[in-house]
CSV table of C-alpha atoms in Angstrom, one decimal:
chain,number,residue,atom,x,y,z
Z,10,MET,CA,-0.4,-0.2,0.2
Z,11,ALA,CA,3.0,2.3,1.4
Z,12,GLU,CA,4.4,1.4,-2.4
Z,13,ILE,CA,1.9,2.6,-4.2
Z,14,VAL,CA,0.6,5.5,-2.1
Z,15,GLY,CA,4.9,6.4,-2.7
Z,16,SER,CA,4.7,5.7,-6.7
Z,17,ALA,CA,1.7,8.4,-6.8
Z,18,VAL,CA,3.4,10.8,-5.0
Z,19,VAL,CA,6.5,10.3,-7.6
Z,20,GLN,CA,4.3,10.3,-10.2
Z,21,GLU,CA,2.2,13.8,-9.3
Z,22,THR,CA,5.4,15.3,-8.5
Z,23,VAL,CA,7.7,14.8,-11.7
Z,24,SER,CA,4.5,15.4,-13.4
Z,25,GLN,CA,3.6,18.6,-12.2
Z,26,VAL,CA,7.8,19.5,-12.6
Z,27,LEU,CA,7.2,18.6,-16.5
Z,28,SER,CA,4.3,20.7,-16.5
Z,29,ASN,CA,5.8,24.0,-15.3
Z,30,LEU,CA,8.4,22.9,-17.6
Z,31,VAL,CA,6.4,23.3,-20.4
Z,32,ARG,CA,4.7,26.2,-19.0
Z,33,LYS,CA,7.5,28.4,-18.3
Z,34,TYR,CA,9.2,27.5,-22.2
Z,35,GLU,CA,5.9,28.6,-23.7
Z,36,GLU,CA,5.8,31.8,-21.1
Z,37,LYS,CA,9.5,32.7,-21.9
Z,38,ASP,CA,9.3,32.7,-25.9
Z,39,GLU,CA,10.0,36.5,-26.6
Z,40,SER,CA,6.2,36.9,-29.0
Z,41,ASN,CA,4.2,35.5,-26.0
Z,42,LYS,CA,5.9,38.1,-23.9
Z,43,ASP,CA,5.6,41.2,-26.2
Z,44,ARG,CA,2.1,39.8,-27.3
Z,45,ASN,CA,1.0,39.5,-23.2
Z,46,LEU,CA,2.5,42.7,-22.7
Z,47,GLU,CA,-0.2,44.2,-25.3
Z,48,ARG,CA,-3.2,42.4,-23.8
Z,49,LEU,CA,-2.5,43.9,-20.9
Z,50,GLU,CA,-2.2,47.8,-22.0
Z,51,MET,CA,-5.1,47.6,-24.4
Z,52,ALA,CA,-7.0,45.8,-21.2
Z,53,HIS,CA,-6.1,48.5,-18.5
Z,54,THR,CA,-6.8,51.2,-21.6
Z,55,ARG,CA,-10.7,49.2,-22.0
Z,56,LEU,CA,-10.7,49.8,-18.0
Z,57,GLU,CA,-10.0,53.5,-18.5
Z,58,ALA,CA,-12.6,54.2,-20.6
Z,59,VAL,CA,-14.8,52.9,-19.5
Z,60,LEU,CA,-14.6,54.7,-15.8
Z,61,GLU,CA,-13.8,57.9,-17.7
Z,62,THR,CA,-17.1,57.4,-19.6
Z,63,SER,CA,-18.9,56.3,-16.2
Z,64,ASP,CA,-17.7,59.4,-14.5
Z,65,ARG,CA,-20.2,61.2,-17.3
Z,66,TRP,CA,-23.0,59.8,-16.1
Z,67,GLN,CA,-24.6,60.2,-12.5
Z,68,ILE,CA,-25.0,57.4,-11.1
Z,69,THR,CA,-27.2,57.0,-8.5
Z,70,ASP,CA,-28.0,52.8,-7.7
Z,71,ALA,CA,-25.2,51.6,-4.9
Z,72,SER,CA,-24.8,48.2,-6.5
Z,73,LEU,CA,-23.4,50.4,-9.2
Z,74,LEU,CA,-21.4,52.1,-7.2
Z,75,ARG,CA,-20.1,49.4,-6.1
Z,76,TRP,CA,-19.1,48.2,-8.9
Z,77,ARG,CA,-17.6,51.6,-10.2
Z,78,SER,CA,-15.2,50.9,-7.4
Z,79,LYS,CA,-14.1,47.5,-7.7
Z,80,LEU,CA,-13.8,48.6,-11.6
Z,81,LYS,CA,-11.3,51.7,-10.4
Z,82,ARG,CA,-9.4,49.0,-7.9
Z,83,VAL,CA,-8.6,46.3,-11.0
Z,84,ALA,CA,-7.8,49.1,-12.6
Z,85,GLN,CA,-5.5,50.7,-10.4
Z,86,GLU,CA,-4.0,46.8,-10.1
Z,87,CYS,CA,-3.7,46.7,-13.4
Z,88,ASP,CA,-1.4,50.2,-14.4
Z,89,ASP,CA,0.3,48.5,-11.2
Z,90,THR,CA,0.9,44.7,-12.8
Z,91,LEU,CA,2.2,47.2,-16.5
Z,92,HIS,CA,4.4,49.6,-14.7
Z,93,ASN,CA,6.2,46.2,-12.9
Z,94,CYS,CA,5.9,44.1,-16.4
Z,95,LYS,CA,7.6,47.0,-17.8
Z,96,ARG,CA,10.6,47.2,-15.4
Z,97,ARG,CA,10.9,43.5,-15.8
Z,98,ILE,CA,11.7,43.5,-19.1
Z,99,LEU,CA,14.0,46.5,-18.9
Z,100,GLU,CA,15.9,45.3,-15.8
Z,101,ASP,CA,16.4,41.7,-18.1
Z,102,GLU,CA,17.7,44.1,-21.0
Z,103,GLU,CA,20.1,45.1,-18.8
Z,104,THR,CA,20.8,41.5,-17.8
Z,105,GLU,CA,21.0,40.2,-21.2
Z,106,LYS,CA,23.6,42.8,-22.1
Z,107,GLU,CA,25.8,42.7,-18.8
Z,108,VAL,CA,25.8,39.0,-20.0
Z,109,ARG,CA,27.1,38.8,-22.8
Z,110,LYS,CA,29.4,40.3,-22.9
Z,111,SER,CA,30.7,38.2,-20.2
Z,112,SER,CA,32.7,35.0,-20.3
Z,113,PHE,CA,31.8,31.9,-21.6
Z,114,PRO,CA,31.2,30.2,-18.3
Z,115,LYS,CA,30.1,32.9,-16.6
Z,116,ARG,CA,27.2,32.8,-19.3
Z,117,ILE,CA,26.6,29.3,-18.6
Z,118,ALA,CA,26.1,29.6,-15.0
Z,119,HIS,CA,24.4,32.5,-15.7
Z,120,THR,CA,21.7,30.4,-18.1
Z,121,THR,CA,21.8,27.2,-16.0
Z,122,ARG,CA,21.0,29.8,-13.3
Z,123,SER,CA,18.2,31.3,-14.9
Z,124,PHE,CA,16.8,28.0,-15.7
Z,125,VAL,CA,16.6,26.5,-12.2
Z,126,SER,CA,15.2,29.7,-10.9
Z,127,SER,CA,12.5,29.6,-13.2
Z,128,ILE,CA,11.6,26.1,-12.6
Z,129,PHE,CA,11.4,26.3,-8.5
Z,130,ARG,CA,10.4,29.7,-8.6
Z,131,PRO,CA,7.8,31.7,-10.8
Z,132,ASN,CA,8.3,35.0,-10.8
Z,133,LYS,CA,5.5,37.2,-9.6
Z,134,ASP,CA,6.4,39.9,-12.4
Z,135,GLU,CA,6.6,37.7,-15.3
Z,136,LEU,CA,3.5,38.5,-17.3
Z,137,ASN,CA,2.0,35.3,-18.3
Z,138,SER,CA,-1.2,34.8,-20.6
Z,139,SER,CA,-3.1,34.1,-17.3
Z,140,ILE,CA,-2.5,37.8,-16.1
Z,141,ALA,CA,-3.4,39.0,-19.2
Z,142,ARG,CA,-6.6,37.2,-19.3
Z,143,ARG,CA,-7.7,38.0,-15.9
Z,144,PHE,CA,-7.6,41.7,-17.0
Z,145,GLU,CA,-9.3,41.0,-20.0
Z,146,TRP,CA,-11.9,39.8,-18.3
Z,147,PHE,CA,-12.4,42.6,-15.9
Z,148,ALA,CA,-12.6,44.6,-18.8
Z,149,ASP,CA,-15.0,42.4,-20.9
Z,150,GLY,CA,-17.5,43.4,-17.0
Z,151,ALA,CA,-16.7,46.9,-17.6
Z,152,ILE,CA,-18.0,46.6,-20.6
Z,153,GLU,CA,-21.2,45.5,-19.4
Z,154,PHE,CA,-20.4,48.4,-16.0
Z,155,LEU,CA,-21.5,50.7,-18.8
Z,156,ARG,CA,-24.5,49.2,-20.4
Z,157,PHE,CA,-26.0,48.9,-17.0
Z,158,VAL,CA,-25.0,52.9,-16.3
Z,159,GLU,CA,-26.0,53.9,-19.9
Z,160,LEU,CA,-29.3,52.6,-19.5
Z,161,GLY,CA,-30.1,53.5,-15.7
Z,162,GLY,CA,-28.7,56.6,-15.1
Z,163,THR,CA,-28.5,60.0,-16.9
Z,164,PRO,CA,-26.1,61.9,-17.3
Z,165,CYS,CA,-24.2,65.1,-15.9
Z,166,HIS,CA,-25.1,67.5,-17.6
Z,167,TYR,CA,-21.9,69.8,-17.2
Z,168,MET,CA,-21.8,74.0,-17.6
């Protein structure tokens, strides 16, 4: 019985490690990184556009006010994530330049360290498709929010 449990644990662990390796390889692809950054920027733009448009409407419904408040927090979180990702990309480019100038053994050591680190310590600052997908989901909900505002609100009149 213990052998079966031990075998299952080992099999699951190996499966998780291999799954993480494949996912990391796909996420490290430069085109994916650029695409995810563009997706995040677009989601942020959509969130800001909805919030700015909703500011032109007088909202009195408590649930819509809570919804707008949530969207504001998400837009701020999206903005922070976007800045962190851009900062990380710049730092990675600087590190890459330094590594290219160093000796061959140092480059191998850096590559090995980066690979092992990416397997065992996923980086929270790294932009992956699930982060972009999360903010896109909120942006889609923001469009729905705007529809409710337009249906139930009254436009503010500026003098």
